[in-house]
Coordinates of C-alpha atoms and ligand atoms in Angstrom, one line a residue:
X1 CA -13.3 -19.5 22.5
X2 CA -10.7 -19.2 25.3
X3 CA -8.6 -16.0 24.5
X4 CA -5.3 -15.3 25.2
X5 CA -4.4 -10.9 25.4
X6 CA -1.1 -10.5 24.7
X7 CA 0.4 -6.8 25.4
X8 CA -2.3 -6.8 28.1
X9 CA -0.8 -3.7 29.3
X10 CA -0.7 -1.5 26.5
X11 CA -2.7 1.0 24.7
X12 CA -4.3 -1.9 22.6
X13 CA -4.2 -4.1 25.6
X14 CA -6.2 -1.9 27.6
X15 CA -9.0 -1.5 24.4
X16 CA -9.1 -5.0 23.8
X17 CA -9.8 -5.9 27.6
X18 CA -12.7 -3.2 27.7
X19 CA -14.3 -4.7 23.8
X20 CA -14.2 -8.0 25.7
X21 CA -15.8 -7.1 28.9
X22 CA -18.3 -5.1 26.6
X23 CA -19.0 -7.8 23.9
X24 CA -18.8 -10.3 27.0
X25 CA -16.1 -12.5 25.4
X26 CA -13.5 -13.8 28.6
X27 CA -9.8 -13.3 28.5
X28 CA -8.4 -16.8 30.1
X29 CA -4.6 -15.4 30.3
X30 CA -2.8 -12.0 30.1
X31 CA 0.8 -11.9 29.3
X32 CA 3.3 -8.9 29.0
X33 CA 6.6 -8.3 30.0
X34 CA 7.8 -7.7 33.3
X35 CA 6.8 -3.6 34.0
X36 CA 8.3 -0.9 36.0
X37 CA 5.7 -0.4 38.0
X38 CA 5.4 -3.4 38.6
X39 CA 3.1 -5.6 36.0
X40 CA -0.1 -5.9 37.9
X41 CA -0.8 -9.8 39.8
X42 CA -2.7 -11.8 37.4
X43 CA -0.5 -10.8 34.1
X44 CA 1.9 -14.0 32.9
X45 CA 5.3 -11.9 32.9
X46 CA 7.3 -15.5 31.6
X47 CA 7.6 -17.7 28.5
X48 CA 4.5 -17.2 26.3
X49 CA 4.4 -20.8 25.6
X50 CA 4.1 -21.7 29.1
X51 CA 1.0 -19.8 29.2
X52 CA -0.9 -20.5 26.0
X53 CA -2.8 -23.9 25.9
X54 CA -3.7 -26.0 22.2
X55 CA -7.1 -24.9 21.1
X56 CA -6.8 -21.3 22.2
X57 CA -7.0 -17.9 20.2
X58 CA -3.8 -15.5 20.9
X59 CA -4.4 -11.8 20.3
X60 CA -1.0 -9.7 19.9
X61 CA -0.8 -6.3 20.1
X62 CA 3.3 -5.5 21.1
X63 CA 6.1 -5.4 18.9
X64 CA 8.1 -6.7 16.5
X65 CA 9.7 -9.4 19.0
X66 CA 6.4 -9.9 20.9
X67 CA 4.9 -11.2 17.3
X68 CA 7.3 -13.7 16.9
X69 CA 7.5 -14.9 20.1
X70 CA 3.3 -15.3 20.0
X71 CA 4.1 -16.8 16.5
X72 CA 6.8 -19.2 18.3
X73 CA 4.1 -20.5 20.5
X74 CA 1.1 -20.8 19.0
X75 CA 2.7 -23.2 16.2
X76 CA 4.4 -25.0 19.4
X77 CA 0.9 -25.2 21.6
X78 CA -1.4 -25.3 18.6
X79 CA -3.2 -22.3 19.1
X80 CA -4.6 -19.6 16.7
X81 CA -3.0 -16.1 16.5
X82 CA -4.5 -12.8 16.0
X83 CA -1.8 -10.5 15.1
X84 CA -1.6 -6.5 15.2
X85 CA 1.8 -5.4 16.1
X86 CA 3.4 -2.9 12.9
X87 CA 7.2 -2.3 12.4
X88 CA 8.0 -5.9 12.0
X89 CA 10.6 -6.7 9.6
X90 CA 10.6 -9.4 7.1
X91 CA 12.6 -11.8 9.7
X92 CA 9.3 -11.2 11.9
X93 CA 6.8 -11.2 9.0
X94 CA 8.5 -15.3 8.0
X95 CA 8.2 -16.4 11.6
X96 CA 4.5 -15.4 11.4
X97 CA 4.3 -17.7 7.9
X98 CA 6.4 -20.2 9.4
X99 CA 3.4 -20.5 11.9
X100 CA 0.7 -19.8 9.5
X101 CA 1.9 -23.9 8.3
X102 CA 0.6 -24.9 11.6
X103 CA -2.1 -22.8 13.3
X104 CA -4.7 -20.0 11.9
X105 CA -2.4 -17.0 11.9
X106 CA -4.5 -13.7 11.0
X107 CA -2.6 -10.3 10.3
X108 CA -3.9 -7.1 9.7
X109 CA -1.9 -3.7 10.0
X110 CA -5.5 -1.7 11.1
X111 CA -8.3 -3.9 12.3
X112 CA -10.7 -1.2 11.6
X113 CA -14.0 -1.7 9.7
X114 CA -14.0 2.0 8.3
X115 CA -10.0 1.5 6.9
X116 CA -11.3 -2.2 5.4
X117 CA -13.9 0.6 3.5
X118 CA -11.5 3.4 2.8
X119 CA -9.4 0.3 0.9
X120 CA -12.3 -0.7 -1.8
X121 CA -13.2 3.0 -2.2
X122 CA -9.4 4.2 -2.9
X123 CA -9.3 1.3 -5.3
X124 CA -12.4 2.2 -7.3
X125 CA -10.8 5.8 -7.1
X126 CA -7.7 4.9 -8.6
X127 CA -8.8 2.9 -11.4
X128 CA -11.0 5.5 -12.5
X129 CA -7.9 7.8 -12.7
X130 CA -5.2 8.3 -15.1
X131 CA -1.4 7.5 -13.8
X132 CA -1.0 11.3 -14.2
X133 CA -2.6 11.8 -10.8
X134 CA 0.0 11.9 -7.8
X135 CA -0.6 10.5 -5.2
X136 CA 0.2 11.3 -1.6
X137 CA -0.6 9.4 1.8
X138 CA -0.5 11.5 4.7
X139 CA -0.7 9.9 8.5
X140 CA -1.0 11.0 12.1
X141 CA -0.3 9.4 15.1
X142 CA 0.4 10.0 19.4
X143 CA 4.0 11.0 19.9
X144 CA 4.5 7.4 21.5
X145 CA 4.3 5.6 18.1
X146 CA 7.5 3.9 17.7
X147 CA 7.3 2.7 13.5
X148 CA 7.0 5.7 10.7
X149 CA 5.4 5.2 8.5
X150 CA 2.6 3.2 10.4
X151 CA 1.7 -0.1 8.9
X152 CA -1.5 1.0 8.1
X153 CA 0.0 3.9 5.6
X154 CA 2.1 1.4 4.5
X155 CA -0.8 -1.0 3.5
X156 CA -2.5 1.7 1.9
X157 CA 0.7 2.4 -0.5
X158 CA 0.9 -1.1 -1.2
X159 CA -2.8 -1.3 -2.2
X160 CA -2.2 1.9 -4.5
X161 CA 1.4 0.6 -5.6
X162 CA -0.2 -2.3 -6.7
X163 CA -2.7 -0.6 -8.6
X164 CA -0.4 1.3 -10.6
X165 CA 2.2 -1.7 -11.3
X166 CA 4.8 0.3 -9.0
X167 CA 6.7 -1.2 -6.0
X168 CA 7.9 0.0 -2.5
X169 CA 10.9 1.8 -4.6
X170 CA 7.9 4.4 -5.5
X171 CA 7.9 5.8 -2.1
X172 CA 9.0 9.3 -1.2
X173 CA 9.4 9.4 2.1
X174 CA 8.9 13.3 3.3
X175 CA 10.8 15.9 1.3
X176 CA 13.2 18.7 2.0
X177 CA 15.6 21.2 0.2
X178 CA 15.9 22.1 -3.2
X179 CA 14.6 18.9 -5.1
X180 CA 13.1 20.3 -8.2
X181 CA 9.5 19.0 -9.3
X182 CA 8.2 16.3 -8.4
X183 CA 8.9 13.1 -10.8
X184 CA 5.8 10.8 -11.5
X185 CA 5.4 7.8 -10.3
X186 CA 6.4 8.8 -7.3
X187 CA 4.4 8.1 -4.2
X188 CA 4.7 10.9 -1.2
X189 CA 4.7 9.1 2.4
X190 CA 4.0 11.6 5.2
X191 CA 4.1 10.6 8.9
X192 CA 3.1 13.2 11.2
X193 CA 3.6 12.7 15.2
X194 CA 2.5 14.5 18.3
X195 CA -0.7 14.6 20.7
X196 CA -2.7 11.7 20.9
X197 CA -4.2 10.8 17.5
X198 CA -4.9 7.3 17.6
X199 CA -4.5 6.8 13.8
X200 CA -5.2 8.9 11.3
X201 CA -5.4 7.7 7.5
X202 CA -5.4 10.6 4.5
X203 CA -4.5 9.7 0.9
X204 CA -4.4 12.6 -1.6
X205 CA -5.3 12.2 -5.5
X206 CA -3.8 15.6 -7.3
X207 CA -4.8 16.0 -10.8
X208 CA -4.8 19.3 -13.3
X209 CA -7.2 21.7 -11.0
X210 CA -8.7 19.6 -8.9
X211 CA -8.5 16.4 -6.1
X212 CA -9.7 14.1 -4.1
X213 CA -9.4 13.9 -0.3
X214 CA -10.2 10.4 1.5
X215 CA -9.6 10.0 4.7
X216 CA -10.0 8.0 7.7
X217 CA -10.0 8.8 11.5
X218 CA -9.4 6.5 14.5
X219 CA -11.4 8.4 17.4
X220 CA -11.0 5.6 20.2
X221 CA -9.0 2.4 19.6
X222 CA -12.5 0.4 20.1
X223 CA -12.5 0.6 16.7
X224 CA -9.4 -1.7 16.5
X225 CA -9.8 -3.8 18.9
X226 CA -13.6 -4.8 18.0
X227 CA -12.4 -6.1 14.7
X228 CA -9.5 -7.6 16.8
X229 CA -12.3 -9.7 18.5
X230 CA -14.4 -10.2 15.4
X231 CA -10.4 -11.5 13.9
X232 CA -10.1 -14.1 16.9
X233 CA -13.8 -15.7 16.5
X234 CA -13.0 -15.8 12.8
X235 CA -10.0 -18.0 13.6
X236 CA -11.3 -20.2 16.7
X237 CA -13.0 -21.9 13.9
X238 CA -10.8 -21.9 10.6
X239 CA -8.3 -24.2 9.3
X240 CA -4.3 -23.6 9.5
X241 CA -3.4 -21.3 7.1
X242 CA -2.7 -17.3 6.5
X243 CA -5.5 -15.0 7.1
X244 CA -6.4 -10.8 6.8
X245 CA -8.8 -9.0 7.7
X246 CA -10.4 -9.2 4.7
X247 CA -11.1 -12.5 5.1
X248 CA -13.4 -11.6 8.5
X249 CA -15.5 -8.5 6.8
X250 CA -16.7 -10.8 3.8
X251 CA -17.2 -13.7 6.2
X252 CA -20.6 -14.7 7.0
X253 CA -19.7 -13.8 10.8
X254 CA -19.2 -10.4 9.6
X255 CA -19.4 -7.3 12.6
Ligands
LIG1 P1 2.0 0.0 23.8 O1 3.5 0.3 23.8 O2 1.1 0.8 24.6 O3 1.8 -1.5 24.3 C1 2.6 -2.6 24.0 C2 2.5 -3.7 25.1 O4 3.1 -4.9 24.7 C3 3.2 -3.2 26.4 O5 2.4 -3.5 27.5 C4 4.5 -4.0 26.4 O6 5.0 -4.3 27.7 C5 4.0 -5.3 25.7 N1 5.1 -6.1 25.1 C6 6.0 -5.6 24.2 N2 6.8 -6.6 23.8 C7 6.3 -7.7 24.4 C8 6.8 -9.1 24.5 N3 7.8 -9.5 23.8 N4 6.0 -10.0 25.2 C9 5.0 -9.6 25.9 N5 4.5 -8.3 25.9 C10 5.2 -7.4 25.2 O7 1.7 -0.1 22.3 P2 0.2 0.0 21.6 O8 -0.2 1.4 21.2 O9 -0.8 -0.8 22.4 O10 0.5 -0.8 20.2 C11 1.0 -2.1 20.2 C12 1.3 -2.5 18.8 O11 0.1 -2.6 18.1 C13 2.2 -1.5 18.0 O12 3.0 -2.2 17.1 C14 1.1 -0.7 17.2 O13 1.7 -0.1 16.1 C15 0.2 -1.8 16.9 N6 -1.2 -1.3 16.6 C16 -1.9 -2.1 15.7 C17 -3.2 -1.8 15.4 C18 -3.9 -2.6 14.4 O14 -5.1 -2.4 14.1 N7 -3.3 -3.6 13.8 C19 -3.8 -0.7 16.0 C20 -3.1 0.0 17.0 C21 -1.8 -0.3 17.3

């Protein structure tokens, strides 16, 4: 597998170069934009395309733009893409589909094994409960995180959206003033910033006199980018086609 890292310089960049080194998987090319400092000698600061050869495995962790530009090339150069960047709009979410026609494209808003588990368990939680319980997803992140909700939060309300025949026009997105009791149906979205929390995962199920609590904690972004690496062996071998993370924790290759 000859990986490509790119956001080399970033949070996720920086965790996904220290899983390699320690799962002893080579990074063949860095790319990120040009930096101020300067972007250190070694990182490809021009056209992704130019850097990305057929046959390789992309990993993505930047933006919105940075996706579909890695979605751009890898369906130009024949590569497969791991994607992680959150905040994308649907514009960014078709260029990554568009590619998915070509090349292995696999997405995942949380590459985390413990959030793939918090999923199944909320599920099984929910059908177990009548549509009377609210339901409330509360998430923290650093003060640098750029998209509210985060992606994963918003993964998890689809999941419980889903489960309840409801769509994104549920969401309650923080509340303030005088807005009387809450309606049902509704599903609270709570994104709380500051610090350093890396990512931080808590949905509430309120019945009459009594809840449940599940929750999920990012310590160290390891976490993400393990299942980032586990993501890019998963798709050095498969077929052309969309892929989530699901698709790499049920595989027999599973971490
Ligand atoms: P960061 O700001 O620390 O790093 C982003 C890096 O990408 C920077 O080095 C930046 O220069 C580079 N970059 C941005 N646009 C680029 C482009 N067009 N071409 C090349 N390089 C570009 O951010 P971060 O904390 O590392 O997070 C990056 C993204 O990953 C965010 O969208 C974040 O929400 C997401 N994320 C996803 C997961 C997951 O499991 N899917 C986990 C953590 C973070």
């Amino acid at each position: 597998m000859r990986l490509a890292l790119m956001g080399s310089g970033g949070r996720m960049g920086v965790a996904v170069e220290a899983a390699a080194v320690a799962l002893g998987v080579p990074i063949a090319v860095r790319i990120d934009r040009p930096g101020d400092p300067a972007t250190p000698a070694g990182v490809w600061t021009g056209e992704p395309a130019e850097a990305i050869e057929p046959g390789m495995v992309v990993i993505e962790f930047t933006g919105a733009e940075g996706a579909r530009q890695a979605a751009a090339a890898c369906a130009a150069r024949g590569a497969a893409l791991v994607s992680g960047a959150t905040g994308l709009a649907a514009a960014d979410e078709a260029a990554l589909r568009a590619a998915a026609e070509r090349v292995a494209v696999l997405r995942a808003s949380n590459f985390s094994l413990g959030l793939a588990a918090l999923r199944v368990a909320l599920r099984a939680a929910v059908a177990r409960l009548p549509a009377s319980w609210d339901i409330e997803v509360v998430e923290r992140h650093h003060r640098q995180k750029r998209d509210s909700p985060s992606g994963t939060a918003l993964t998890l309300a689809d999941d419980l959206l889903a489960a309840r025949g409801l769509t994104r026009a549920a969401l309650r997105h923080g509340r303030e003033g005088v807005i009387g009791a809450r309606p049902a149906g509704e599903v609270g979205m709570h994104a709380v910033r500051g610090g350093t929390w890396v990512g931080d995962h808590e949905v509430l199920l309120a019945g009459e006199g009594e809840c449940i609590e599940l929750r999920h904690v990012v310590q160290d972004r390891a976490a993400f980018a393990h299942g980032a690496i586990a993501a890019a062996r998963f798709v050095s071998t498969a077929a052309a086609g969309w892929y989530t993370i699901d698709d790499v924790f049920r595989g027999p290759g599973r971490p």
